[in-house]
Amino acid sequence: MRSLSVPILCLVVVAGLAHAGDKKKDDPSQIGNRDVGKGVNFYSIEREMALGKQLAQEVARQAKLVDDPLVSEYVNRIGQNLARNSDAKVPFSFQVIEGEEPNAFALPGGYIFVYTGLVKLADEEDEFAGAVAHEIAHVAARHMTRQATKSQIANMATIPLSVLLGGWAGMAARQGAGLAVPTMFLKFSRGDESEADFLGTQYMYAAGYDPTGAVSIFEKIESLNRSKPSAMARIFSTHPMDADRIQKTQKEIDRILPAKDEYVVSTSEYHDMRERLIRLDHRQKKDDNGRPQLRRAPGNGAGPEDRQDSDERPTIRRRELVE
Ligand code: ZN
């Protein structure tokens, strides 16, 4: 009997329904037919969407969005494919924000923002998809408005952005990407984070990805945390990315997602988009500093121009399961 994906609020309110709902939540073939967002909520879906739109406009004003049609188009395509394979009932938009942190966040009503730092860290498309699917899961489960409801806050428009900007790894969005966000509130409970991990891996699996891509990006975050503890300390102070969370995700993948013969691990389009974004980012930094930085050129041996003869089909292979 699984317990970690049951939100506390849900347990109290619909304890009697929890069993039947749980079985469906374990079954990826039921995605779309399960009401994962149920629970006490003061916000109608319409109000949630309007609120998200308003906040997304605020983020766009405060943050520096990556304005490159190729990057935007591909990130959006990955996102829409995952959203189609999710329980969410709202339309989604996906945008890239300039920022070094390996983070992403979701606003209520389907507005997802990813940082360039996340694309850089995710060498393979399934790792990137793992982080995006986690954010989609927060939206599908309506964690933001349920959390706000739980806090008995009547007028959500007055809540600081920090309450709403829960990073995909449970991080608080922080200053540095142009967002002045105090970390005075806990955005998501640990239970919400576990549920988003649980649902997110199902969505990426349903979209054809290797679900262990989520484990892989978690491990990268954790190792970053170990190697640069001071830089990451603030991000991780509320919801640590730890071995426990990684293990839970791997266990749930083994328990509920039947192995497929083939998974999408990565695509040449993803690699091209990532290289392009890294190149744009370097150019931006060069412009910002007024002089070139001594870094290896991104096209050196691995750029899109070096793989012109690679075909458009996804890389399909089985990933070795992590013990
Ligand atoms: Zn999260």
mmCIF file of C-alpha atoms and ligand atoms in Angstrom:
data_model
loop_
_atom_site.group_PDB
_atom_site.id
_atom_site.type_symbol
_atom_site.label_atom_id
_atom_site.label_comp_id
_atom_site.label_asym_id
_atom_site.label_seq_id
_atom_site.Cartn_x
_atom_site.Cartn_y
_atom_site.Cartn_z
ATOM 1 C CA MET A 1 0.000 0.000 0.000
ATOM 2 C CA ARG A 2 1.509 3.225 -1.104
ATOM 3 C CA SER A 3 1.219 6.151 1.187
ATOM 4 C CA LEU A 4 3.625 8.777 0.041
ATOM 5 C CA SER A 5 1.655 10.010 -2.932
ATOM 6 C CA VAL A 6 -1.498 10.698 -0.938
ATOM 7 C CA PRO A 7 -1.649 14.373 -0.064
ATOM 8 C CA ILE A 8 -2.396 15.006 3.576
ATOM 9 C CA LEU A 9 -5.405 17.153 2.788
ATOM 10 C CA CYS A 10 -6.807 14.476 0.557
ATOM 11 C CA LEU A 11 -6.487 11.897 3.307
ATOM 12 C CA VAL A 12 -8.595 13.958 5.650
ATOM 13 C CA VAL A 13 -11.287 14.918 3.215
ATOM 14 C CA VAL A 14 -11.764 11.889 1.059
ATOM 15 C CA ALA A 15 -10.398 9.128 3.237
ATOM 16 C CA GLY A 16 -13.197 6.852 2.105
ATOM 17 C CA LEU A 17 -12.351 7.224 -1.555
ATOM 18 C CA ALA A 18 -8.610 6.993 -1.150
ATOM 19 C CA HIS A 19 -8.335 3.297 -1.893
ATOM 20 C CA ALA A 20 -10.093 3.262 -5.257
ATOM 21 C CA GLY A 21 -8.390 6.470 -6.311
ATOM 22 C CA ASP A 22 -5.002 5.118 -5.340
ATOM 23 C CA LYS A 23 -5.293 2.054 -7.531
ATOM 24 C CA LYS A 24 -5.966 4.231 -10.547
ATOM 25 C CA LYS A 25 -3.101 6.506 -9.594
ATOM 26 C CA ASP A 26 -0.780 3.506 -9.775
ATOM 27 C CA ASP A 27 -1.945 2.632 -13.269
ATOM 28 C CA PRO A 28 -0.421 4.642 -16.111
ATOM 29 C CA SER A 29 -2.988 3.235 -18.565
ATOM 30 C CA GLN A 30 -5.612 5.222 -16.636
ATOM 31 C CA ILE A 31 -3.858 8.561 -17.119
ATOM 32 C CA GLY A 32 -6.470 11.170 -18.017
ATOM 33 C CA ASN A 33 -9.304 9.218 -16.371
ATOM 34 C CA ARG A 34 -8.219 9.860 -12.805
ATOM 35 C CA ASP A 35 -8.974 12.927 -10.851
ATOM 36 C CA VAL A 36 -5.519 13.516 -9.420
ATOM 37 C CA GLY A 37 -6.330 17.155 -8.637
ATOM 38 C CA LYS A 38 -9.218 16.392 -6.308
ATOM 39 C CA GLY A 39 -9.260 17.789 -2.820
ATOM 40 C CA VAL A 40 -10.529 20.907 -1.119
ATOM 41 C CA ASN A 41 -9.917 23.854 -3.387
ATOM 42 C CA PHE A 42 -11.369 27.357 -3.234
ATOM 43 C CA TYR A 43 -10.337 27.941 -6.829
ATOM 44 C CA SER A 44 -12.313 26.887 -9.869
ATOM 45 C CA ILE A 45 -10.211 25.739 -12.834
ATOM 46 C CA GLU A 46 -11.173 28.966 -14.629
ATOM 47 C CA ARG A 47 -9.998 31.099 -11.738
ATOM 48 C CA GLU A 48 -6.819 29.087 -11.441
ATOM 49 C CA MET A 49 -6.071 29.630 -15.136
ATOM 50 C CA ALA A 50 -6.735 33.373 -14.880
ATOM 51 C CA LEU A 51 -4.497 33.600 -11.840
ATOM 52 C CA GLY A 52 -1.737 31.682 -13.611
ATOM 53 C CA LYS A 53 -1.961 33.979 -16.612
ATOM 54 C CA GLN A 54 -1.609 37.041 -14.428
ATOM 55 C CA LEU A 55 1.388 35.606 -12.591
ATOM 56 C CA ALA A 56 3.004 34.421 -15.828
ATOM 57 C CA GLN A 57 2.844 37.981 -17.142
ATOM 58 C CA GLU A 58 4.513 39.137 -13.946
ATOM 59 C CA VAL A 59 7.286 36.554 -14.369
ATOM 60 C CA ALA A 60 7.778 37.611 -17.997
ATOM 61 C CA ARG A 61 8.212 41.205 -16.805
ATOM 62 C CA GLN A 62 10.693 40.306 -14.076
ATOM 63 C CA ALA A 63 12.721 37.547 -15.699
ATOM 64 C CA LYS A 64 14.768 37.435 -18.853
ATOM 65 C CA LEU A 65 13.088 35.020 -21.235
ATOM 66 C CA VAL A 66 15.099 33.243 -23.915
ATOM 67 C CA ASP A 67 13.798 34.653 -27.165
ATOM 68 C CA ASP A 68 14.925 32.137 -29.746
ATOM 69 C CA PRO A 69 12.332 30.539 -32.013
ATOM 70 C CA LEU A 70 14.140 27.197 -32.361
ATOM 71 C CA VAL A 71 14.715 26.754 -28.641
ATOM 72 C CA SER A 72 11.173 27.887 -27.800
ATOM 73 C CA GLU A 73 9.618 25.632 -30.397
ATOM 74 C CA TYR A 74 11.434 22.500 -29.283
ATOM 75 C CA VAL A 75 10.994 23.048 -25.556
ATOM 76 C CA ASN A 76 7.320 23.681 -26.199
ATOM 77 C CA ARG A 77 7.032 20.527 -28.323
ATOM 78 C CA ILE A 78 8.582 18.369 -25.585
ATOM 79 C CA GLY A 79 6.283 19.986 -23.026
ATOM 80 C CA GLN A 80 3.090 19.613 -25.057
ATOM 81 C CA ASN A 81 3.833 15.943 -25.712
ATOM 82 C CA LEU A 82 4.225 15.339 -21.973
ATOM 83 C CA ALA A 83 1.110 17.395 -21.167
ATOM 84 C CA ARG A 84 -0.934 15.327 -23.631
ATOM 85 C CA ASN A 85 0.149 12.241 -21.694
ATOM 86 C CA SER A 86 -0.741 13.696 -18.311
ATOM 87 C CA ASP A 87 -3.841 13.947 -16.134
ATOM 88 C CA ALA A 88 -3.930 17.725 -16.504
ATOM 89 C CA LYS A 89 -7.020 19.321 -18.020
ATOM 90 C CA VAL A 90 -5.657 22.781 -18.755
ATOM 91 C CA PRO A 91 -3.745 24.111 -21.767
ATOM 92 C CA PHE A 92 0.000 24.493 -21.163
ATOM 93 C CA SER A 93 2.687 26.959 -22.151
ATOM 94 C CA PHE A 94 6.428 26.390 -21.749
ATOM 95 C CA GLN A 95 9.071 29.102 -21.671
ATOM 96 C CA VAL A 96 12.807 29.262 -21.020
ATOM 97 C CA ILE A 97 14.262 31.763 -18.522
ATOM 98 C CA GLU A 98 17.909 32.786 -18.468
ATOM 99 C CA GLY A 99 19.393 31.535 -15.237
ATOM 100 C CA GLU A 100 22.168 29.208 -14.113
ATOM 101 C CA GLU A 101 20.225 27.207 -11.565
ATOM 102 C CA PRO A 102 19.132 23.755 -12.707
ATOM 103 C CA ASN A 103 15.523 24.526 -11.984
ATOM 104 C CA ALA A 104 12.034 24.862 -13.384
ATOM 105 C CA PHE A 105 8.746 25.934 -11.888
ATOM 106 C CA ALA A 106 5.045 25.806 -12.584
ATOM 107 C CA LEU A 107 2.412 28.431 -12.029
ATOM 108 C CA PRO A 108 -1.226 27.467 -11.486
ATOM 109 C CA GLY A 109 -3.167 26.763 -14.660
ATOM 110 C CA GLY A 110 -0.366 25.336 -16.816
ATOM 111 C CA TYR A 111 2.346 27.990 -17.122
ATOM 112 C CA ILE A 112 5.746 26.265 -16.957
ATOM 113 C CA PHE A 113 9.115 28.006 -16.884
ATOM 114 C CA VAL A 114 12.485 26.239 -17.199
ATOM 115 C CA TYR A 115 15.897 27.762 -16.585
ATOM 116 C CA THR A 116 18.742 27.474 -19.081
ATOM 117 C CA GLY A 117 20.709 25.848 -16.231
ATOM 118 C CA LEU A 118 18.346 22.880 -16.342
ATOM 119 C CA VAL A 119 18.790 22.360 -20.087
ATOM 120 C CA LYS A 120 22.565 22.531 -19.581
ATOM 121 C CA LEU A 121 22.494 19.930 -16.835
ATOM 122 C CA ALA A 122 20.207 17.571 -18.769
ATOM 123 C CA ASP A 123 22.508 15.976 -21.360
ATOM 124 C CA GLU A 124 19.711 13.734 -22.567
ATOM 125 C CA GLU A 125 16.143 14.524 -23.501
ATOM 126 C CA ASP A 126 14.637 12.058 -21.023
ATOM 127 C CA GLU A 127 16.401 13.855 -18.154
ATOM 128 C CA PHE A 128 14.947 17.161 -19.277
ATOM 129 C CA ALA A 129 11.549 15.511 -19.760
ATOM 130 C CA GLY A 130 11.746 14.159 -16.200
ATOM 131 C CA ALA A 131 12.019 17.659 -14.762
ATOM 132 C CA VAL A 132 9.292 19.093 -17.012
ATOM 133 C CA ALA A 133 6.955 16.172 -16.280
ATOM 134 C CA HIS A 134 7.404 16.820 -12.557
ATOM 135 C CA GLU A 135 6.168 20.393 -13.075
ATOM 136 C CA ILE A 136 3.235 19.216 -15.196
ATOM 137 C CA ALA A 137 2.338 16.888 -12.326
ATOM 138 C CA HIS A 138 2.174 19.821 -9.888
ATOM 139 C CA VAL A 139 -0.315 21.468 -12.247
ATOM 140 C CA ALA A 140 -2.316 18.270 -12.813
ATOM 141 C CA ALA A 141 -2.588 17.700 -9.056
ATOM 142 C CA ARG A 142 -3.427 21.391 -8.571
ATOM 143 C CA HIS A 143 -0.888 21.628 -5.767
ATOM 144 C CA MET A 144 -0.600 25.414 -5.855
ATOM 145 C CA THR A 145 -4.245 26.270 -5.398
ATOM 146 C CA ARG A 146 -4.796 23.422 -2.967
ATOM 147 C CA GLN A 147 -1.842 24.626 -0.938
ATOM 148 C CA ALA A 148 -3.224 28.160 -0.974
ATOM 149 C CA THR A 149 -6.625 26.852 0.024
ATOM 150 C CA LYS A 150 -5.045 24.874 2.820
ATOM 151 C CA SER A 151 -3.388 28.006 4.085
ATOM 152 C CA GLN A 152 -6.870 29.543 4.076
ATOM 153 C CA ILE A 153 -5.714 32.431 2.041
ATOM 154 C CA ALA A 154 -8.659 34.002 0.310
ATOM 155 C CA ASN A 155 -7.008 36.345 -2.128
ATOM 156 C CA MET A 156 -4.259 34.505 -3.902
ATOM 157 C CA ALA A 157 -3.312 37.471 -6.057
ATOM 158 C CA THR A 158 -1.715 39.063 -3.010
ATOM 159 C CA ILE A 159 0.519 36.084 -2.249
ATOM 160 C CA PRO A 160 4.180 36.743 -3.001
ATOM 161 C CA LEU A 161 5.427 34.857 -6.038
ATOM 162 C CA SER A 162 7.600 32.764 -3.750
ATOM 163 C CA VAL A 163 4.583 30.785 -2.633
ATOM 164 C CA LEU A 164 3.804 29.787 -6.161
ATOM 165 C CA LEU A 165 7.259 29.264 -7.591
ATOM 166 C CA GLY A 166 8.048 25.805 -6.349
ATOM 167 C CA GLY A 167 10.921 24.442 -8.341
ATOM 168 C CA TRP A 168 10.736 21.024 -9.917
ATOM 169 C CA ALA A 169 13.253 19.750 -7.399
ATOM 170 C CA GLY A 170 11.358 21.361 -4.595
ATOM 171 C CA MET A 171 13.593 24.361 -4.760
ATOM 172 C CA ALA A 172 12.478 27.869 -4.168
ATOM 173 C CA ALA A 173 13.082 30.088 -7.135
ATOM 174 C CA ARG A 174 15.563 32.659 -5.957
ATOM 175 C CA GLN A 175 17.226 35.852 -6.924
ATOM 176 C CA GLY A 176 19.714 35.684 -9.726
ATOM 177 C CA ALA A 177 17.377 35.171 -12.619
ATOM 178 C CA GLY A 178 15.797 38.560 -12.118
ATOM 179 C CA LEU A 179 13.058 37.293 -9.875
ATOM 180 C CA ALA A 180 12.975 38.932 -6.509
ATOM 181 C CA VAL A 181 11.523 36.057 -4.599
ATOM 182 C CA PRO A 182 11.846 35.818 -0.858
ATOM 183 C CA THR A 183 11.936 32.280 0.500
ATOM 184 C CA MET A 184 9.698 32.967 3.457
ATOM 185 C CA PHE A 185 7.060 30.412 2.565
ATOM 186 C CA LEU A 186 7.201 26.725 1.915
ATOM 187 C CA LYS A 187 5.635 26.238 -1.439
ATOM 188 C CA PHE A 188 4.932 22.549 -1.575
ATOM 189 C CA SER A 189 4.789 20.015 1.174
ATOM 190 C CA ARG A 190 7.073 17.001 1.007
ATOM 191 C CA GLY A 191 3.984 14.981 0.155
ATOM 192 C CA ASP A 192 3.293 17.226 -2.840
ATOM 193 C CA GLU A 193 6.865 16.779 -4.032
ATOM 194 C CA SER A 194 6.634 12.997 -3.725
ATOM 195 C CA GLU A 195 3.351 12.990 -5.585
ATOM 196 C CA ALA A 196 4.807 15.144 -8.366
ATOM 197 C CA ASP A 197 7.773 12.753 -8.637
ATOM 198 C CA PHE A 198 5.383 9.792 -8.748
ATOM 199 C CA LEU A 199 2.983 11.243 -11.351
ATOM 200 C CA GLY A 200 5.760 12.857 -13.383
ATOM 201 C CA THR A 201 7.577 9.570 -14.012
ATOM 202 C CA GLN A 202 4.281 8.065 -15.185
ATOM 203 C CA TYR A 203 3.751 10.934 -17.635
ATOM 204 C CA MET A 204 7.203 10.617 -19.152
ATOM 205 C CA TYR A 205 6.761 6.849 -19.393
ATOM 206 C CA ALA A 206 3.388 7.328 -21.132
ATOM 207 C CA ALA A 207 5.024 9.807 -23.527
ATOM 208 C CA GLY A 208 7.529 7.105 -24.514
ATOM 209 C CA TYR A 209 10.556 8.195 -22.485
ATOM 210 C CA ASP A 210 12.731 6.074 -20.282
ATOM 211 C CA PRO A 211 11.339 6.932 -16.832
ATOM 212 C CA THR A 212 14.764 6.419 -15.252
ATOM 213 C CA GLY A 213 15.706 9.705 -16.925
ATOM 214 C CA ALA A 214 14.041 11.276 -13.869
ATOM 215 C CA VAL A 215 16.338 9.302 -11.567
ATOM 216 C CA SER A 216 19.314 10.338 -13.649
ATOM 217 C CA ILE A 217 18.579 14.076 -13.400
ATOM 218 C CA PHE A 218 17.852 13.738 -9.660
ATOM 219 C CA GLU A 219 21.280 12.172 -9.234
ATOM 220 C CA LYS A 220 22.923 14.997 -11.137
ATOM 221 C CA ILE A 221 21.209 17.542 -8.896
ATOM 222 C CA GLU A 222 22.257 15.645 -5.825
ATOM 223 C CA SER A 223 25.857 15.422 -6.950
ATOM 224 C CA LEU A 224 25.836 19.149 -7.734
ATOM 225 C CA ASN A 225 24.594 19.677 -4.211
ATOM 226 C CA ARG A 226 27.506 17.636 -2.873
ATOM 227 C CA SER A 227 30.149 19.368 -4.981
ATOM 228 C CA LYS A 228 28.898 22.922 -4.455
ATOM 229 C CA PRO A 229 27.083 22.808 -1.138
ATOM 230 C CA SER A 230 27.344 26.513 -0.438
ATOM 231 C CA ALA A 231 25.894 27.564 -3.772
ATOM 232 C CA MET A 232 23.072 25.062 -3.525
ATOM 233 C CA ALA A 233 22.361 25.342 0.190
ATOM 234 C CA ARG A 234 19.708 28.002 -0.135
ATOM 235 C CA ILE A 235 17.897 26.187 -2.888
ATOM 236 C CA PHE A 236 17.860 22.961 -0.940
ATOM 237 C CA SER A 237 17.100 24.349 2.467
ATOM 238 C CA THR A 238 13.382 23.657 2.204
ATOM 239 C CA HIS A 239 13.185 20.411 0.274
ATOM 240 C CA PRO A 240 16.407 18.479 0.026
ATOM 241 C CA MET A 241 17.191 16.355 -2.983
ATOM 242 C CA ASP A 242 18.482 13.338 -1.184
ATOM 243 C CA ALA A 243 19.243 9.684 -1.727
ATOM 244 C CA ASP A 244 15.896 8.808 -0.202
ATOM 245 C CA ARG A 245 13.935 10.712 -2.824
ATOM 246 C CA ILE A 246 15.999 9.180 -5.620
ATOM 247 C CA GLN A 247 15.496 5.687 -4.228
ATOM 248 C CA LYS A 248 11.749 6.163 -3.828
ATOM 249 C CA THR A 249 11.446 7.233 -7.447
ATOM 250 C CA GLN A 250 13.427 4.233 -8.670
ATOM 251 C CA LYS A 251 11.336 1.875 -6.517
ATOM 252 C CA GLU A 252 8.085 3.298 -7.836
ATOM 253 C CA ILE A 253 9.270 2.972 -11.426
ATOM 254 C CA ASP A 254 10.100 -0.696 -10.778
ATOM 255 C CA ARG A 255 6.784 -1.266 -9.015
ATOM 256 C CA ILE A 256 4.221 0.326 -11.319
ATOM 257 C CA LEU A 257 5.742 0.884 -14.760
ATOM 258 C CA PRO A 258 5.979 -2.337 -16.776
ATOM 259 C CA ALA A 259 9.248 -2.448 -18.710
ATOM 260 C CA LYS A 260 8.916 -1.618 -22.405
ATOM 261 C CA ASP A 261 11.158 -2.970 -25.153
ATOM 262 C CA GLU A 262 12.142 0.503 -26.240
ATOM 263 C CA TYR A 263 12.303 3.943 -24.712
ATOM 264 C CA VAL A 264 13.252 7.326 -26.064
ATOM 265 C CA VAL A 265 16.386 8.384 -24.223
ATOM 266 C CA SER A 266 17.348 11.303 -26.385
ATOM 267 C CA THR A 267 16.989 12.824 -29.835
ATOM 268 C CA SER A 268 19.343 14.674 -32.155
ATOM 269 C CA GLU A 269 16.876 17.567 -32.080
ATOM 270 C CA TYR A 270 17.240 17.854 -28.327
ATOM 271 C CA HIS A 271 21.035 17.800 -28.582
ATOM 272 C CA ASP A 272 20.944 20.475 -31.295
ATOM 273 C CA MET A 273 18.592 22.670 -29.257
ATOM 274 C CA ARG A 274 20.756 22.272 -26.141
ATOM 275 C CA GLU A 275 23.958 23.152 -28.019
ATOM 276 C CA ARG A 276 22.237 26.157 -29.519
ATOM 277 C CA LEU A 277 21.038 27.354 -26.138
ATOM 278 C CA ILE A 278 24.531 26.943 -24.665
ATOM 279 C CA ARG A 279 25.982 28.919 -27.568
ATOM 280 C CA LEU A 280 23.403 31.697 -27.178
ATOM 281 C CA ASP A 281 24.083 31.778 -23.462
ATOM 282 C CA HIS A 282 27.847 32.147 -23.985
ATOM 283 C CA ARG A 283 27.293 34.930 -26.478
ATOM 284 C CA GLN A 284 24.985 36.667 -24.033
ATOM 285 C CA LYS A 285 27.579 36.458 -21.260
ATOM 286 C CA LYS A 286 30.267 37.748 -23.604
ATOM 287 C CA ASP A 287 28.069 40.727 -24.446
ATOM 288 C CA ASP A 288 27.290 41.309 -20.787
ATOM 289 C CA ASN A 289 30.973 41.371 -19.851
ATOM 290 C CA GLY A 290 32.093 43.329 -22.876
ATOM 291 C CA ARG A 291 34.910 40.871 -23.480
ATOM 292 C CA PRO A 292 35.142 37.239 -24.468
ATOM 293 C CA GLN A 293 35.327 34.586 -21.809
ATOM 294 C CA LEU A 294 37.941 31.871 -21.944
ATOM 295 C CA ARG A 295 35.746 28.899 -22.495
ATOM 296 C CA ARG A 296 35.844 26.032 -24.895
ATOM 297 C CA ALA A 297 33.590 26.681 -27.884
ATOM 298 C CA PRO A 298 30.398 24.657 -27.582
ATOM 299 C CA GLY A 299 30.623 23.444 -31.159
ATOM 300 C CA ASN A 300 33.951 21.786 -30.490
ATOM 301 C CA GLY A 301 33.441 18.221 -31.541
ATOM 302 C CA ALA A 302 29.879 17.868 -30.350
ATOM 303 C CA GLY A 303 27.924 20.743 -31.877
ATOM 304 C CA PRO A 304 25.104 20.403 -34.366
ATOM 305 C CA GLU A 305 27.438 21.238 -37.228
ATOM 306 C CA ASP A 306 29.453 18.144 -36.326
ATOM 307 C CA ARG A 307 26.478 15.885 -36.520
ATOM 308 C CA GLN A 308 24.886 16.973 -39.732
ATOM 309 C CA ASP A 309 24.648 13.441 -40.957
ATOM 310 C CA SER A 310 22.907 12.227 -37.822
ATOM 311 C CA ASP A 311 19.344 11.292 -38.664
ATOM 312 C CA GLU A 312 16.184 12.705 -37.134
ATOM 313 C CA ARG A 313 15.052 9.565 -35.410
ATOM 314 C CA PRO A 314 15.187 9.408 -31.645
ATOM 315 C CA THR A 315 17.935 7.500 -29.927
ATOM 316 C CA ILE A 316 16.203 4.430 -28.630
ATOM 317 C CA ARG A 317 17.853 2.199 -26.152
ATOM 318 C CA ARG A 318 17.345 0.547 -22.850
ATOM 319 C CA ARG A 319 18.951 2.347 -19.997
ATOM 320 C CA GLU A 320 20.694 0.150 -17.467
ATOM 321 C CA LEU A 321 18.591 0.134 -14.347
ATOM 322 C CA VAL A 322 20.180 1.793 -11.375
ATOM 323 C CA GLU A 323 20.337 -0.508 -8.404
HETATM 324 ZN ZN ZN B 1 8.168 20.039 -7.212
#
